[in-house]
Amino acid sequence: MKKLVTLCLAATFLFAVGIQAEEACLDSMLEQVLLLQFAEKAGIDDYDLIEVLEGYREYRSLMDAYTKQRDTKATALKAAIANDDSDSVISGLTREIMALDISIIRLKQSTMDEAADIMRPAEVAELYLMVSDFDAVKADLASKLAASQNVGVVCPTVAVCPEAAPCPESAAASAPAANTPEAILALATDFLDKLIAGDLDAAMEGVSENFEHNEYSDKEELSDFLEMAIDMGYLEDASVDLEDTEVTFEDGSAIVYPLDISGNFGSGTLEFVLKLEDDQWMLVGLDAFGI
């Protein structure tokens, strides 16, 4: 089974190259081909292979979210330095990037810990060495596949981003929500990043229709308040400090606290409460302190 799936993914990659598929989709397929090759070499059975691929999709979704946030913060930091912004703005952005770097390291570590449940130490070590230099390994595989003229396997109908090798976005949309602190924190920071960027509609997609608050009674009132804050420039150049932020789980809810935020409005601390709705973590409540 593993050999057939690997060859189908390889054929899909060659097909996608020919029609100039999106880079993210090609990258996803390359990584899955490498994982399948590794599973074949390590003798991982088909049952555990399913777990490996599901774990990959979760890892890829979270890693993409972190790297996207980091790129955004890095761009903002470079602009802040070039514009000679205040020390607080520059320091805040620097701390946020450092916090994201720590989250990326923790994600890699937790992924390797999960791999250790079904692999021997030597195999875990080999897997870690491969993913540590993933870009070079993928480039080598892409070169070999592109040079190959004889795939010789008939696969199911292939789209640009096939179901057998989904892109990060499609995998995130269809896969159950990850229940790790890193995943919850990524959702909370993504919500704040969208608000700071002024993209209210995108931010509100993460808010539950069952949102409740003692001051903003429902989702609509929260949206009206945030729209006013954005229009008045309160969130311009705002920054979020994640250094002390923790995610705890209590009675089916995920609580993110403290989220220290500063901007034109001053500074304060936020607490987010999220709950699972249709396999997606949604913001159902928040508190603000010192604002």
Coordinates of C-alpha atoms in Angstrom, one line a residue:
M1 CA 0.0 0.0 0.0
K2 CA 2.7 2.5 1.0
K3 CA 4.6 2.0 -2.3
L4 CA 1.5 2.6 -4.3
V5 CA 0.6 5.7 -2.4
T6 CA 4.1 7.0 -2.7
L7 CA 4.2 6.5 -6.4
C8 CA 0.8 8.1 -6.8
L9 CA 2.0 11.1 -4.9
A10 CA 5.1 11.3 -7.1
A11 CA 2.9 11.1 -10.2
T12 CA 0.7 13.8 -8.8
F13 CA 3.8 16.0 -8.2
L14 CA 4.9 15.6 -11.8
F15 CA 1.4 16.4 -13.1
A16 CA 1.2 19.5 -10.8
V17 CA 4.6 20.8 -12.0
G18 CA 3.4 20.5 -15.5
I19 CA 0.4 22.8 -14.9
Q20 CA 2.3 25.2 -12.5
A21 CA 0.4 24.3 -9.3
E22 CA 0.7 26.6 -6.3
E23 CA 4.0 26.3 -4.4
A24 CA 2.3 25.4 -1.1
C25 CA 0.6 22.4 -2.7
L26 CA 3.8 21.1 -4.3
D27 CA 5.6 21.5 -1.0
S28 CA 2.9 19.5 0.8
M29 CA 3.1 16.7 -1.7
L30 CA 6.9 16.6 -1.5
E31 CA 6.8 16.3 2.2
Q32 CA 4.3 13.5 2.2
V33 CA 6.3 11.6 -0.4
L34 CA 9.3 11.8 1.9
L35 CA 7.3 10.7 4.9
L36 CA 5.9 7.7 2.9
Q37 CA 9.4 6.8 1.8
F38 CA 10.6 7.0 5.4
A39 CA 7.6 4.9 6.6
E40 CA 8.5 2.2 4.1
K41 CA 12.1 2.2 5.1
A42 CA 11.2 2.1 8.8
G43 CA 8.7 -0.7 8.4
I44 CA 5.8 1.3 9.8
D45 CA 2.6 -0.7 9.2
D46 CA -0.4 0.7 7.4
Y47 CA -2.4 1.4 10.6
D48 CA 0.4 3.5 12.0
L49 CA 1.0 5.1 8.6
I50 CA -2.5 6.7 8.8
E51 CA -1.6 8.1 12.2
V52 CA 1.7 9.5 10.7
L53 CA -0.1 11.2 7.9
E54 CA -2.8 12.7 10.2
G55 CA 0.0 13.9 12.5
Y56 CA 1.8 15.5 9.5
R57 CA -1.4 17.4 8.4
E58 CA -1.9 18.7 11.9
Y59 CA 1.8 19.7 12.2
R60 CA 1.8 21.3 8.7
S61 CA -1.3 23.4 9.5
L62 CA 0.2 24.6 12.8
M63 CA 3.6 25.3 11.4
D64 CA 2.1 27.3 8.5
A65 CA 0.2 29.4 11.0
Y66 CA 3.2 30.1 13.1
T67 CA 5.5 30.9 10.1
K68 CA 2.9 33.2 8.6
Q69 CA 2.6 35.1 11.8
R70 CA 6.3 35.2 12.2
D71 CA 6.8 36.6 8.7
T72 CA 4.1 39.2 9.3
K73 CA 5.8 40.3 12.6
A74 CA 9.2 40.3 11.0
T75 CA 8.0 42.6 8.3
A76 CA 6.4 44.9 10.8
L77 CA 9.6 44.9 12.9
K78 CA 11.8 45.8 9.9
A79 CA 9.4 48.6 9.1
A80 CA 9.4 49.8 12.7
I81 CA 13.2 50.0 12.7
A82 CA 13.3 51.8 9.4
N83 CA 10.7 54.3 10.6
D84 CA 12.5 54.8 13.9
D85 CA 9.4 53.8 15.9
S86 CA 9.3 54.0 19.7
D87 CA 11.3 51.6 21.8
S88 CA 8.1 50.0 23.1
V89 CA 6.8 49.2 19.6
I90 CA 10.2 47.7 18.6
S91 CA 10.6 45.7 21.8
G92 CA 7.1 44.4 21.7
L93 CA 7.5 43.1 18.1
T94 CA 10.8 41.6 19.0
R95 CA 9.3 39.7 22.0
E96 CA 6.4 38.5 19.8
I97 CA 8.8 37.1 17.2
M98 CA 10.8 35.4 20.0
A99 CA 7.6 33.9 21.4
L100 CA 6.7 32.5 18.0
D101 CA 10.2 31.0 17.6
I102 CA 9.7 29.2 21.0
S103 CA 6.3 28.0 19.8
I104 CA 7.9 26.6 16.6
I105 CA 10.6 24.8 18.6
R106 CA 7.9 23.4 21.0
L107 CA 5.8 22.2 18.0
K108 CA 8.8 20.3 16.5
Q109 CA 9.6 18.8 19.9
S110 CA 6.1 17.6 20.6
T111 CA 5.9 16.2 17.1
M112 CA 9.1 14.1 17.7
D113 CA 7.7 13.0 21.1
E114 CA 4.6 11.7 19.3
A115 CA 6.8 9.9 16.7
A116 CA 8.6 8.2 19.5
D117 CA 5.4 6.4 20.4
I118 CA 5.5 4.3 17.2
M119 CA 9.2 4.4 16.3
R120 CA 12.5 3.2 17.7
P121 CA 15.0 5.9 18.9
A122 CA 17.2 5.5 15.9
E123 CA 14.2 6.0 13.6
V124 CA 13.1 9.1 15.5
A125 CA 16.7 10.4 15.2
E126 CA 16.7 9.8 11.5
L127 CA 13.3 11.5 11.0
Y128 CA 14.5 14.5 13.0
L129 CA 17.6 14.9 10.9
M130 CA 15.5 14.7 7.8
V131 CA 13.0 17.4 8.9
S132 CA 15.8 19.6 10.3
D133 CA 17.0 20.0 6.8
F134 CA 13.7 19.6 5.0
D135 CA 14.2 22.3 2.4
A136 CA 17.4 20.7 1.1
V137 CA 15.9 17.2 1.2
K138 CA 12.7 18.3 -0.6
A139 CA 14.8 20.1 -3.3
D140 CA 16.8 17.0 -3.9
L141 CA 13.6 14.9 -4.2
A142 CA 12.0 17.4 -6.5
S143 CA 15.0 17.4 -8.8
K144 CA 14.9 13.6 -9.0
L145 CA 11.2 13.4 -9.6
A146 CA 11.3 16.1 -12.3
A147 CA 14.2 14.3 -14.0
S148 CA 12.2 11.0 -14.0
Q149 CA 10.4 10.1 -17.2
N150 CA 8.8 6.8 -16.2
V151 CA 6.4 7.0 -13.3
G152 CA 4.4 4.0 -14.6
V153 CA 1.5 4.1 -12.2
V154 CA -2.1 4.8 -12.9
C155 CA -3.6 6.8 -10.0
P156 CA -7.0 8.2 -9.3
T157 CA -8.1 11.4 -11.0
V158 CA -5.8 14.1 -9.9
A159 CA -6.6 17.8 -9.2
V160 CA -4.0 20.5 -8.6
C161 CA -4.2 19.9 -4.9
P162 CA -5.6 16.3 -4.7
E163 CA -7.3 14.8 -1.7
A164 CA -4.4 12.3 -1.3
A165 CA -2.1 15.2 -0.6
P166 CA -4.0 18.2 0.6
C167 CA -2.5 21.7 0.8
P168 CA -2.2 23.1 4.3
E169 CA -5.3 25.2 4.0
S170 CA -7.6 22.3 2.8
A171 CA -6.2 20.0 5.5
A172 CA -6.8 22.6 8.2
A173 CA -10.4 23.0 7.0
S174 CA -11.3 19.3 7.0
A175 CA -9.2 17.9 9.8
P176 CA -10.5 18.0 13.4
A177 CA -9.3 20.9 15.5
A178 CA -6.0 20.3 17.3
N179 CA -6.4 20.3 21.1
T180 CA -2.8 21.4 21.9
P181 CA -2.0 24.6 23.8
E182 CA 0.1 25.7 20.8
A183 CA -2.9 25.3 18.4
I184 CA -5.2 27.3 20.7
L185 CA -2.6 30.0 21.2
A186 CA -2.1 30.2 17.4
L187 CA -5.9 30.9 17.0
A188 CA -5.9 33.6 19.7
T189 CA -2.9 35.4 18.2
D190 CA -4.3 35.1 14.7
F191 CA -7.5 36.8 15.9
L192 CA -5.5 39.6 17.3
D193 CA -3.2 39.9 14.3
K194 CA -6.3 40.3 12.0
L195 CA -7.7 43.0 14.3
I196 CA -4.4 44.9 14.4
A197 CA -4.3 44.7 10.6
G198 CA -7.8 46.1 10.4
D199 CA -9.3 43.0 8.9
L200 CA -12.4 42.8 11.1
D201 CA -14.4 40.5 8.9
A202 CA -11.6 37.9 8.9
A203 CA -11.1 38.2 12.7
M204 CA -14.9 37.8 13.4
E205 CA -14.8 34.4 11.5
G206 CA -13.2 33.0 14.7
V207 CA -15.9 34.3 17.0
S208 CA -18.8 32.0 17.9
E209 CA -22.4 32.9 17.3
N210 CA -22.8 32.0 20.9
F211 CA -20.4 34.6 22.1
E212 CA -21.3 36.2 25.4
H213 CA -20.0 39.2 27.3
N214 CA -21.3 41.2 30.2
E215 CA -20.8 44.4 28.3
Y216 CA -20.9 43.4 24.6
S217 CA -23.8 41.0 24.9
D218 CA -23.3 39.1 21.6
K219 CA -21.1 38.7 18.6
E220 CA -22.8 41.6 16.7
E221 CA -22.2 44.1 19.6
L222 CA -18.6 42.9 19.9
S223 CA -18.1 43.5 16.1
D224 CA -19.6 47.0 16.4
F225 CA -17.2 47.9 19.3
L226 CA -14.2 46.5 17.5
E227 CA -15.1 48.3 14.3
M228 CA -15.2 51.6 16.2
A229 CA -11.8 50.8 17.8
I230 CA -10.3 50.2 14.4
D231 CA -11.9 53.3 12.8
M232 CA -10.6 55.5 15.6
G233 CA -7.1 54.1 15.2
Y234 CA -6.8 52.6 18.7
L235 CA -5.3 49.4 17.3
E236 CA -2.8 51.0 14.9
D237 CA 0.8 49.8 15.7
A238 CA -0.6 47.6 18.6
S239 CA 1.5 44.8 19.8
V240 CA 0.9 41.6 21.8
D241 CA 3.3 40.2 24.4
L242 CA 3.0 36.4 24.6
E243 CA 5.9 35.9 27.0
D244 CA 3.8 34.9 30.0
T245 CA 0.8 33.6 28.1
E246 CA -0.5 30.1 29.0
V247 CA -3.3 28.0 27.7
T248 CA -5.4 25.9 30.2
F249 CA -8.3 23.6 29.7
E250 CA -11.3 23.6 32.0
D251 CA -14.7 22.1 31.7
G252 CA -14.4 21.8 27.9
S253 CA -13.1 25.3 27.4
A254 CA -9.7 26.6 26.5
I255 CA -8.6 29.7 28.4
V256 CA -5.8 31.8 27.0
Y257 CA -4.3 34.2 29.6
P258 CA -2.5 36.6 29.9
L259 CA -2.4 38.3 26.5
D260 CA -0.7 41.6 27.2
I261 CA -1.6 44.1 24.5
S262 CA -0.4 47.7 24.0
G263 CA -1.2 50.4 21.5
N264 CA -2.6 53.9 21.0
F265 CA -5.3 53.1 23.6
G266 CA -2.7 52.4 26.2
S267 CA -2.0 48.9 27.5
G268 CA -3.9 46.1 29.2
T269 CA -4.4 42.4 29.5
L270 CA -6.8 40.1 27.7
E271 CA -8.2 36.7 28.6
F272 CA -9.8 34.6 25.8
V273 CA -12.2 31.7 26.3
L274 CA -12.6 29.2 23.4
K275 CA -14.9 26.2 22.9
L276 CA -15.1 23.5 20.3
E277 CA -18.0 23.9 17.9
D278 CA -18.2 21.5 14.9
D279 CA -14.6 20.5 15.4
Q280 CA -13.4 24.1 15.4
W281 CA -12.2 26.1 18.4
M282 CA -14.2 29.4 18.5
L283 CA -14.0 32.4 20.7
V284 CA -17.0 32.4 23.1
G285 CA -15.9 34.9 25.7
L286 CA -13.2 37.4 26.6
D287 CA -12.3 39.7 29.5
A288 CA -10.1 42.8 29.4
F289 CA -8.2 44.1 32.4
G290 CA -6.6 47.5 32.7
I291 CA -8.0 48.9 29.5

